[in-house]
PDB file of C-alpha atoms and ligand atoms in Angstrom:
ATOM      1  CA  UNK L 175       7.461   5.121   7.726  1.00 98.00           C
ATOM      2  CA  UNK L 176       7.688   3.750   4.488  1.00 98.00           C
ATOM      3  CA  UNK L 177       5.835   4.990   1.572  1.00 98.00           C
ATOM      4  CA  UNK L 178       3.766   2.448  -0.698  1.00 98.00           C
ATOM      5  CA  UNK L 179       1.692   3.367  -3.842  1.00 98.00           C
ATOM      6  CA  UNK L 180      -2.063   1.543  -3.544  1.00 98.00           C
ATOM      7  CA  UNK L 181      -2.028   1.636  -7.754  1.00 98.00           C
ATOM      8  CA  UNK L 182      -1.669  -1.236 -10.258  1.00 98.00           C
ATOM      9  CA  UNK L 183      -1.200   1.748 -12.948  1.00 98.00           C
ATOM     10  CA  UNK L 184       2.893   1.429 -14.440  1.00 98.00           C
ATOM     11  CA  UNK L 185       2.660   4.854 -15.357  1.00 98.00           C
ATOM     12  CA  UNK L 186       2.186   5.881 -11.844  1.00 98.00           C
ATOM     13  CA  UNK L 187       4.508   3.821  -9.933  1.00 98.00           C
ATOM     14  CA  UNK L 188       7.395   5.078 -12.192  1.00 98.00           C
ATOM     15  CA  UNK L 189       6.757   7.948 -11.885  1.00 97.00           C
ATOM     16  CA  UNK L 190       6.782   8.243  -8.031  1.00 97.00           C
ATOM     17  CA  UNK L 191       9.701   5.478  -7.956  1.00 97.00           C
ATOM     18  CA  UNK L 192      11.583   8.476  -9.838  1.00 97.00           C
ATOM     19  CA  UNK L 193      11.851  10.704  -6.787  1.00 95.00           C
ATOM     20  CA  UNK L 194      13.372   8.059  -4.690  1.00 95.00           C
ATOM     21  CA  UNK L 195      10.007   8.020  -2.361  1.00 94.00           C
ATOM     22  CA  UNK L 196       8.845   4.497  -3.266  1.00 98.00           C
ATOM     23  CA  UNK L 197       9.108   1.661  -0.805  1.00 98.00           C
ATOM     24  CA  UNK L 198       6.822  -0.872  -2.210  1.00 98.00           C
ATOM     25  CA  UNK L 199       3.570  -1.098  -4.256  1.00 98.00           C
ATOM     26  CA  UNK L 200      -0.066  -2.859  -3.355  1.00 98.00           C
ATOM     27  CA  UNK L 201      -2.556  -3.702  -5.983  1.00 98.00           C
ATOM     28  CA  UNK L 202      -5.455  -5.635  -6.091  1.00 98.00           C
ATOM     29  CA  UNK L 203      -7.968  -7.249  -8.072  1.00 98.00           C
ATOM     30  CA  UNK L 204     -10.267  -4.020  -8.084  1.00 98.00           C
ATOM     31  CA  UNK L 205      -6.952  -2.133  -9.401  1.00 98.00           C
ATOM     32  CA  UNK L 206      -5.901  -4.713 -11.400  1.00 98.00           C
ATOM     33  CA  UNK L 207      -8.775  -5.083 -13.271  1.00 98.00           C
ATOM     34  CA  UNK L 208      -8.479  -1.191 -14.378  1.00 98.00           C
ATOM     35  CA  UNK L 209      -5.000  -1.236 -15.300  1.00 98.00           C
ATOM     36  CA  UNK L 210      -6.074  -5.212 -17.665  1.00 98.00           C
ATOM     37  CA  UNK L 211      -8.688  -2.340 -18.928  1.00 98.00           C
ATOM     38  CA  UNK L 212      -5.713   0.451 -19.732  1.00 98.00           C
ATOM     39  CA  UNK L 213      -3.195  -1.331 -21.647  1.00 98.00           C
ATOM     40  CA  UNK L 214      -4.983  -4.758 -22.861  1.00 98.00           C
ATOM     41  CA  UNK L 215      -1.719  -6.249 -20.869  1.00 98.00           C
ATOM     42  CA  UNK L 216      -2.151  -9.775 -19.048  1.00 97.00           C
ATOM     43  CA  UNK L 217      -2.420  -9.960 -15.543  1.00 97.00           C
ATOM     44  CA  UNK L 218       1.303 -11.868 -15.483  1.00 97.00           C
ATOM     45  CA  UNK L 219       2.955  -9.062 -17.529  1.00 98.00           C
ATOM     46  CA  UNK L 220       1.730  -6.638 -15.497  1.00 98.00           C
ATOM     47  CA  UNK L 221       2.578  -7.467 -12.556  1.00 98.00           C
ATOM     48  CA  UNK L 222       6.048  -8.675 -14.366  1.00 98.00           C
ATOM     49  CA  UNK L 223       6.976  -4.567 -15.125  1.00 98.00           C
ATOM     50  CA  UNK L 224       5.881  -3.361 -11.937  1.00 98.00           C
ATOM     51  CA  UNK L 225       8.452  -5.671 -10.167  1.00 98.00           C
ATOM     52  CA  UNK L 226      10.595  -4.069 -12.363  1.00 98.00           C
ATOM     53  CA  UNK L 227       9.688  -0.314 -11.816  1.00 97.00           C
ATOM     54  CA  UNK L 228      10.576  -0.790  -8.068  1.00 97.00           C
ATOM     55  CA  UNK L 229      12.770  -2.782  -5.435  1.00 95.00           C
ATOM     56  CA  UNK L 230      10.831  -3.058  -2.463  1.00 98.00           C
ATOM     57  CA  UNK L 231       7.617  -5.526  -2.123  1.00 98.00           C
ATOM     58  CA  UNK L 232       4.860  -5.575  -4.476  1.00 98.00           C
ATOM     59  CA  UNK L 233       1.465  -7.194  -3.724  1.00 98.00           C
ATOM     60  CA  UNK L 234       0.018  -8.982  -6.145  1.00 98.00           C
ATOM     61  CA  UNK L 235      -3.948 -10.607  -4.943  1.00 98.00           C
ATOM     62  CA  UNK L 236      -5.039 -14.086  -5.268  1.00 98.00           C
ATOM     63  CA  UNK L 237      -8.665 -14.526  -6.462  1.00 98.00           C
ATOM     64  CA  UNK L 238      -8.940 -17.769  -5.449  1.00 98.00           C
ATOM     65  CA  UNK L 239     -10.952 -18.098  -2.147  1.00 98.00           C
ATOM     66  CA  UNK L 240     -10.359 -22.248  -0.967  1.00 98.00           C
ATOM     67  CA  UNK L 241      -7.377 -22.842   0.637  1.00 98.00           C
ATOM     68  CA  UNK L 242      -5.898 -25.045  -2.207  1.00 98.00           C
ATOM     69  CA  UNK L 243      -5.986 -22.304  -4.918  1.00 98.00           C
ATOM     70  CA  UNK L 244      -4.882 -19.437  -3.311  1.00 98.00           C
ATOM     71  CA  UNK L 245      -1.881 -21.563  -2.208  1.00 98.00           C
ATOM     72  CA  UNK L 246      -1.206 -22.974  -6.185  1.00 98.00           C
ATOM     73  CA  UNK L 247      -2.255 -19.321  -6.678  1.00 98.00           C
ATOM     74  CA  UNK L 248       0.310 -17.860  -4.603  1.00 98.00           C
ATOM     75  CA  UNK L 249       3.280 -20.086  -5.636  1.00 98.00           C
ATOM     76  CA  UNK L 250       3.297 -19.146  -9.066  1.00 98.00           C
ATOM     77  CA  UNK L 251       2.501 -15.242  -8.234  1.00 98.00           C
ATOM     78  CA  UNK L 252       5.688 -16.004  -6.558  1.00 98.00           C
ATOM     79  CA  UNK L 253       8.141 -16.582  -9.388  1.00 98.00           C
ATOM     80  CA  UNK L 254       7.100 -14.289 -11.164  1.00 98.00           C
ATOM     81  CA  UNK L 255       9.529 -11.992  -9.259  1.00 98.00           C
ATOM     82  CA  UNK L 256      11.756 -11.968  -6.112  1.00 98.00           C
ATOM     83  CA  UNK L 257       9.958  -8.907  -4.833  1.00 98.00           C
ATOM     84  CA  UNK L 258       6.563 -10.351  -4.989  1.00 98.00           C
ATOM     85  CA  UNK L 259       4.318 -10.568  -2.011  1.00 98.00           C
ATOM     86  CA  UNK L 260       0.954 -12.504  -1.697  1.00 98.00           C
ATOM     87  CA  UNK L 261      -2.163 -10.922  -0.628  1.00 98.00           C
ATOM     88  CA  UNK L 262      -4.394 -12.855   1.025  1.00 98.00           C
ATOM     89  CA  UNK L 263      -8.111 -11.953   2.476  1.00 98.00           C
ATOM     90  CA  UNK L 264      -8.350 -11.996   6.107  1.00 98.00           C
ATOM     91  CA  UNK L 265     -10.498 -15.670   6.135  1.00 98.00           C
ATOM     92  CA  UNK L 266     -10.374 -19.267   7.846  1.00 98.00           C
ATOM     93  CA  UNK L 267      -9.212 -20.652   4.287  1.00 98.00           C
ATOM     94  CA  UNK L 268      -7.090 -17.400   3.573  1.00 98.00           C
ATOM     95  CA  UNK L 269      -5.342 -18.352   6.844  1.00 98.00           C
ATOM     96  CA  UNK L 270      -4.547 -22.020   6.374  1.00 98.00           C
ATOM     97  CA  UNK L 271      -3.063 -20.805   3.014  1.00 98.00           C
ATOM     98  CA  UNK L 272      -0.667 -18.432   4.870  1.00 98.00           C
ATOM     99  CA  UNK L 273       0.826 -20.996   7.429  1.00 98.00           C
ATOM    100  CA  UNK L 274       1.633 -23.068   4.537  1.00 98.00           C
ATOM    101  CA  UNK L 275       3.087 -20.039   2.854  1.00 98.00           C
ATOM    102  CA  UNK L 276       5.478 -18.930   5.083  1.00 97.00           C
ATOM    103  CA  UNK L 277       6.716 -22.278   5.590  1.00 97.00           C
ATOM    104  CA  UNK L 278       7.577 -22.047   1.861  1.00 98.00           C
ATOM    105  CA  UNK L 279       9.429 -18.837   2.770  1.00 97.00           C
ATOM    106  CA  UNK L 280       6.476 -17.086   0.401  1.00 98.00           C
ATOM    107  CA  UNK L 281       5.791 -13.715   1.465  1.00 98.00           C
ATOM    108  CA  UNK L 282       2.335 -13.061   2.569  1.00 98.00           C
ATOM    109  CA  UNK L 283       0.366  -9.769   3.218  1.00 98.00           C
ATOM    110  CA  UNK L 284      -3.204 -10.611   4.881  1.00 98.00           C
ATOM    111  CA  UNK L 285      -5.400  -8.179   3.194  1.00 98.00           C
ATOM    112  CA  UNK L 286      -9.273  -6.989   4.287  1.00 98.00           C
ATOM    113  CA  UNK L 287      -8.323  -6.653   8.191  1.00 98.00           C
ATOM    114  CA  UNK L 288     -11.647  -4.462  10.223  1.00 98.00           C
ATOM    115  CA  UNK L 289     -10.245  -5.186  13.974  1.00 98.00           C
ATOM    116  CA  UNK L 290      -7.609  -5.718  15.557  1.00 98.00           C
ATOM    117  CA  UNK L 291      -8.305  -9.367  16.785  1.00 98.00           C
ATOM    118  CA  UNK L 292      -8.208 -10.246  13.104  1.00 98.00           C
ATOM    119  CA  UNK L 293      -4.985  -8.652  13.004  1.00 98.00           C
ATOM    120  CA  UNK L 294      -3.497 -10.450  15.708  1.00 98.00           C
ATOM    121  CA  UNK L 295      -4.728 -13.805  13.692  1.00 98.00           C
ATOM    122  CA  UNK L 296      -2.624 -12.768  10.368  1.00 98.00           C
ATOM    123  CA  UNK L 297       0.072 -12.504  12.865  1.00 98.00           C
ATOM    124  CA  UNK L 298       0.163 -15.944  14.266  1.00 98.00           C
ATOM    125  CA  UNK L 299      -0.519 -17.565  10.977  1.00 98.00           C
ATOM    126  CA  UNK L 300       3.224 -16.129   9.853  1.00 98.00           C
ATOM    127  CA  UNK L 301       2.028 -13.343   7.546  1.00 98.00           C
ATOM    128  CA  UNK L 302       4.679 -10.860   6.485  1.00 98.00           C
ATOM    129  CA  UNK L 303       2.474  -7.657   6.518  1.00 98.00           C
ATOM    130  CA  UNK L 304      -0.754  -7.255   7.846  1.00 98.00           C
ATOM    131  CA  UNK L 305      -3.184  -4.791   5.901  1.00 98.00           C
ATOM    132  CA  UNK L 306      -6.005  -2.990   7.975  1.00 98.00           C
ATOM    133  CA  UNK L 307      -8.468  -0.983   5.713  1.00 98.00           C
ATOM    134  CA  UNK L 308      -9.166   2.623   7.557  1.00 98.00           C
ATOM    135  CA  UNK L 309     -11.079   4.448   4.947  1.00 98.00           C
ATOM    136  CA  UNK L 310     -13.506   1.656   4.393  1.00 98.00           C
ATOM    137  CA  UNK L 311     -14.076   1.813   8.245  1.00 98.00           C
ATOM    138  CA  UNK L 312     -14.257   5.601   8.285  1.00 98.00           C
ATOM    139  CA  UNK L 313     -17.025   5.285   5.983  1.00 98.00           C
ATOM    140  CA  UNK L 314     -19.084   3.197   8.352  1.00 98.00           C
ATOM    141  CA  UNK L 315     -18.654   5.765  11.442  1.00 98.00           C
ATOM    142  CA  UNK L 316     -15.954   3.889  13.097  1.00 98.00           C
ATOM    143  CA  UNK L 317     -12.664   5.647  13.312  1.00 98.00           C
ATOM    144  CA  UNK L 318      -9.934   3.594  11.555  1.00 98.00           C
ATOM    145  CA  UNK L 319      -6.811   4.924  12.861  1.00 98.00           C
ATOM    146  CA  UNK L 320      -8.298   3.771  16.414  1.00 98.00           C
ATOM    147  CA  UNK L 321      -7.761  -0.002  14.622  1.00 98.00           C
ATOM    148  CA  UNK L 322      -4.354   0.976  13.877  1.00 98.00           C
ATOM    149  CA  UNK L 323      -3.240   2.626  17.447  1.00 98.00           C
ATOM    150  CA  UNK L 324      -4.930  -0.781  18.692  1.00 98.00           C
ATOM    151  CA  UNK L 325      -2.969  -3.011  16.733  1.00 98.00           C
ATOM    152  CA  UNK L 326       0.203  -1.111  17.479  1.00 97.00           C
ATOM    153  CA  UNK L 327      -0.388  -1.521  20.970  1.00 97.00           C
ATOM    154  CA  UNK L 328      -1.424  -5.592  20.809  1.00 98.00           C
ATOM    155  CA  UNK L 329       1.803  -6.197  18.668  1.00 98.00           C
ATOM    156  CA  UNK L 330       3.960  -4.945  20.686  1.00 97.00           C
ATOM    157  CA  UNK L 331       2.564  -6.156  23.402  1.00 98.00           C
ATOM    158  CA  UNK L 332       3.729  -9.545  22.343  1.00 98.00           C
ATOM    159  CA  UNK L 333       6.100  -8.730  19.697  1.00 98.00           C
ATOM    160  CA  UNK L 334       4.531  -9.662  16.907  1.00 98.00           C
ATOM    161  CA  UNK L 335       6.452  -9.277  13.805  1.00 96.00           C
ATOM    162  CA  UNK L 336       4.058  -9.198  10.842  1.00 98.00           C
ATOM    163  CA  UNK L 337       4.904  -5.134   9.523  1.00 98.00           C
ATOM    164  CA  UNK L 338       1.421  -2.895   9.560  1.00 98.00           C
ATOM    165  CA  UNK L 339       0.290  -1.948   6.413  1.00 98.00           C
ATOM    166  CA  UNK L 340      -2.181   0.746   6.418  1.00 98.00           C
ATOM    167  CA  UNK L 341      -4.964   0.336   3.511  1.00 98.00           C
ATOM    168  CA  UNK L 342      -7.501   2.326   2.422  1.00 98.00           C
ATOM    169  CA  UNK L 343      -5.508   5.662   3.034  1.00 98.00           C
ATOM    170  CA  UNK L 344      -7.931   8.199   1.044  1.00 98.00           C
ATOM    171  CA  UNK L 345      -6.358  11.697   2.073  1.00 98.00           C
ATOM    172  CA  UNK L 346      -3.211  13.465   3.689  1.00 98.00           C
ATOM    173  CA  UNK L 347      -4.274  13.512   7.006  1.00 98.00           C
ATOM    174  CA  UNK L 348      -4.410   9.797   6.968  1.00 98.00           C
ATOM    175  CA  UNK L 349      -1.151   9.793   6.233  1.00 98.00           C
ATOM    176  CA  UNK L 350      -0.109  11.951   9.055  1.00 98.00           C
ATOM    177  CA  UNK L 351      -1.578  10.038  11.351  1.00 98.00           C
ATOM    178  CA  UNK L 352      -0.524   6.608  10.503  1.00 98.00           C
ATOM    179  CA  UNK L 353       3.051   8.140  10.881  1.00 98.00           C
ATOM    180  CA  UNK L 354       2.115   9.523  14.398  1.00 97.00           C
ATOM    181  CA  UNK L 355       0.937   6.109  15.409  1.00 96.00           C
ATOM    182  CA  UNK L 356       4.084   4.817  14.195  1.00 96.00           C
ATOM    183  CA  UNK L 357       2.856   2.287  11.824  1.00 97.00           C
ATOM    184  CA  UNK L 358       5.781   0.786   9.648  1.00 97.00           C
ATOM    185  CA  UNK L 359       3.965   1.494   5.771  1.00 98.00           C
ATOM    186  CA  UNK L 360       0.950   3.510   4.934  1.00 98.00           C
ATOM    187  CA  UNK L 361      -0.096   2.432   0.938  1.00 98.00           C
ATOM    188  CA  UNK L 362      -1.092   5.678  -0.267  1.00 98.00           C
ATOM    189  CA  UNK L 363      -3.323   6.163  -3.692  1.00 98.00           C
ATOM    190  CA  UNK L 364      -1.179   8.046  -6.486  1.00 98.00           C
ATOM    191  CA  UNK L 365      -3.557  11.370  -6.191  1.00 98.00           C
ATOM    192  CA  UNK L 366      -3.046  11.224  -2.184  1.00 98.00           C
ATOM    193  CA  UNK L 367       0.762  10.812  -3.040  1.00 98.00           C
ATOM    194  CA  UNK L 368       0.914  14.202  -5.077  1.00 97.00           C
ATOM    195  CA  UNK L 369      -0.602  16.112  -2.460  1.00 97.00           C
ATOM    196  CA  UNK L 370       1.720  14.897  -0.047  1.00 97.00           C
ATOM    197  CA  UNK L 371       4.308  17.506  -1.659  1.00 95.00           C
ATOM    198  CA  UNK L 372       1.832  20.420  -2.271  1.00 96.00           C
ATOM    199  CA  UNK L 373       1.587  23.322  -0.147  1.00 97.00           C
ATOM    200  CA  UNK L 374      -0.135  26.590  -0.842  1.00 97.00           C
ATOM    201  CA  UNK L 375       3.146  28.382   0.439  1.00 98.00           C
ATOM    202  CA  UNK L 376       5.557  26.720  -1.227  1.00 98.00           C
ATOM    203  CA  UNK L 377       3.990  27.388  -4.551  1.00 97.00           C
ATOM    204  CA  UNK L 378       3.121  30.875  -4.033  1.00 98.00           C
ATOM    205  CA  UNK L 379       6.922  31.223  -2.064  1.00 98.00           C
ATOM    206  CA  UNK L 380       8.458  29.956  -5.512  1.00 98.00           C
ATOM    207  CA  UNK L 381       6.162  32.905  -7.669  1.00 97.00           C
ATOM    208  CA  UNK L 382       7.657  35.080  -5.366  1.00 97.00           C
ATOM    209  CA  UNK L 383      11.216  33.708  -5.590  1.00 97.00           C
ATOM    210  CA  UNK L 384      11.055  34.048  -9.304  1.00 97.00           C
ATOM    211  CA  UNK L 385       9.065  37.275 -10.168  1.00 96.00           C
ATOM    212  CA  UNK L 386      12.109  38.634  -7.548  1.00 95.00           C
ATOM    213  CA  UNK L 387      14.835  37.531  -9.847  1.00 95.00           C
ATOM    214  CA  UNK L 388      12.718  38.861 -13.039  1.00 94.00           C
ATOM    215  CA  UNK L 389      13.183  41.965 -11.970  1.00 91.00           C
ATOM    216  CA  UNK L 390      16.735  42.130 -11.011  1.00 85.00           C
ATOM    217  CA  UNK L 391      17.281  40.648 -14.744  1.00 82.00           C
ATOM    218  CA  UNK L 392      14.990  43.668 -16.082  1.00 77.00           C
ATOM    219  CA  UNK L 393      16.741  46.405 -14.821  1.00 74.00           C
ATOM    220  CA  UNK L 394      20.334  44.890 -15.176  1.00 70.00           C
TER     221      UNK L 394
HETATM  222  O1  LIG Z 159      -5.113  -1.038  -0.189  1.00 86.50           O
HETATM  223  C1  LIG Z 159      -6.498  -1.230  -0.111  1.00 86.50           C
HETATM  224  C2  LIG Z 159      -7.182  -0.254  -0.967  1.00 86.50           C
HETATM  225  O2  LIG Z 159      -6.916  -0.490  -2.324  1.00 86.50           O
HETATM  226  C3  LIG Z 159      -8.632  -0.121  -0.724  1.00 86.50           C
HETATM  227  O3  LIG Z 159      -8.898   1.208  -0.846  1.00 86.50           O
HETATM  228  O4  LIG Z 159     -10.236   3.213  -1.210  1.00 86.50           O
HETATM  229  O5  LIG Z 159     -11.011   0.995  -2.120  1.00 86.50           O
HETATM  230  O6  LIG Z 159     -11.090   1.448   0.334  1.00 86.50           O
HETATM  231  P1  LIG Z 159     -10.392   1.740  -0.958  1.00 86.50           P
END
C-alpha cells in the first residue's frame, strides 16, 4: 500500500519524504488554509515546494463549486507541476468537471466520497483516485472501512481503475486495516504517521541494548 501524508505543512512532508516512506501528499482547503496561516506563503507557492519535496502525486483542491471554475481551476493547478493532481468534491458539477479532465489527460482525485455508489460514479467519470472519508463516517456510527471493503469488492467486480484513496485516516488501526482490505493508498495525518514507527518494545528493547553496552565500556 502506498503511504500518503493528509498535511499541506512543508515542514512535515520533508520530513517524512526523508525516510523514503512517502508516496504522495493530499491537502485541502481546510489544510491549506492553516499552512496560508503558518508561513504568510500564497496558495501557488505552496503548493509549488511541496511538488518539490516529493515525486509521487500531490492533491491540490479546487474551491470552485460550478462546473466551469473548477475546470479553469483545475487547468492551471495543473501547471503548476507535473505531479499535481486535482481534487474534486464528489458532486453532479464536480463530475462533469472530471470527464472533461481526463480527456485533457489532467489527473483527478474525487474527494468527499460516503458510499460506495458514489464511488463507483468517480469511477466512470475517469477520475484517477477516488477518496472515501472513513473517520468522518466513523464519527456518525457507520463503520468506514465497511465503505472501503465495499468499494474493493464493486471495483473489481468490473475492473474499475480509479486507485482507492483512503481519507480521513485518524489512527493506526485505520491504517492496518485499509492495508488488510487491500486498498492501493491510505493518506495518513503526520501525527498518525509517527506512530506508525513507535512501539513500546522497541524503545524500551533499544534502553536495554544500550545500558548493556554501558556497562561492558565501564568495566573495560
Ligand atoms: O483527506 C481527507 C482529510 O483531510 C479529512 O480528514 O480528519 O478532517 O476527517 P478529517
Amino acid at each position: 500500500m502506498k503511504f500518503f501524508i493528509d498535511t499541506a505543512n512543508i515542514d512535515e512532508i520533508r520530513e517524512i519524504a526523508s525516510t523514503g516512506l512517502l508516496d504522495g501528499v493530499t491537502t485541502n482547503p481546510s489544510l491549506m488554509s492553516k499552512e496560508i496561516q503558518r508561513t504568510g506563503k500564497n496558495p501557488d507557492d505552496i503548493i509549488k515546494e511541496i511538488c518539490e519535496a516529493v515525486k509521487g502525486p500531490v492533491s491540490a483542491e479546487v474551491i470552485s463549486i460550478k462546473t466551469e471554475g473548477m475546470i479553469d481551476e483545475a487547468r492551471i493547478l495543473s501547471k503548476l507541476a507535473d505531479n499535481i493532481c486535482v481534487k474534486i468534491p464528489m458532486t453532479n458539477d464536480g463530475m462533469k468537471a472530471v470527464k472533461v479532465l481526463s480527456g485533457e489527460n489532467i489527473k483527478t482525485n474525487v474527494t468527499l466520497v460516503f458510499t460506495p455508489v458514489q464511488a463507483v460514479m468517480a469511477a466512470k467519470a475517469g477520475a484517477s483516485f477516488v477518496s472515501p472519508f472513513i473517520g468522518r463516517l466513523d464519527d456518525i456510527i457507520i463503520r468506514g472501512m465497511d465503505i472501503i471493503e465495499d468499494i474493493m469488492l464493486i471495483y473489481s467486480n468490473y475492473g474499475f481503475q480509479s486507485e482507492i484513496i483512503v481519507a480521513s485516516i485518524r489512527h493506526p488501526l485505520h491504517v492496518l486495516e485499509s492495508m488488510r482490505a487491500g486498498a492501493d493508498i491510505a493518506t495518513i495525518p503526520y501525527s498518525v504517521l509517527l506512530k506508525l514507527m513507535k512501539h513500546p518494545l522497541t524503545d524500551s528493547g533499544i534502553e536495554r541494548f544500550l545500558n548493556d553496552y554501558k556497562k561492558i565500556i565501564k568495566s573495560s
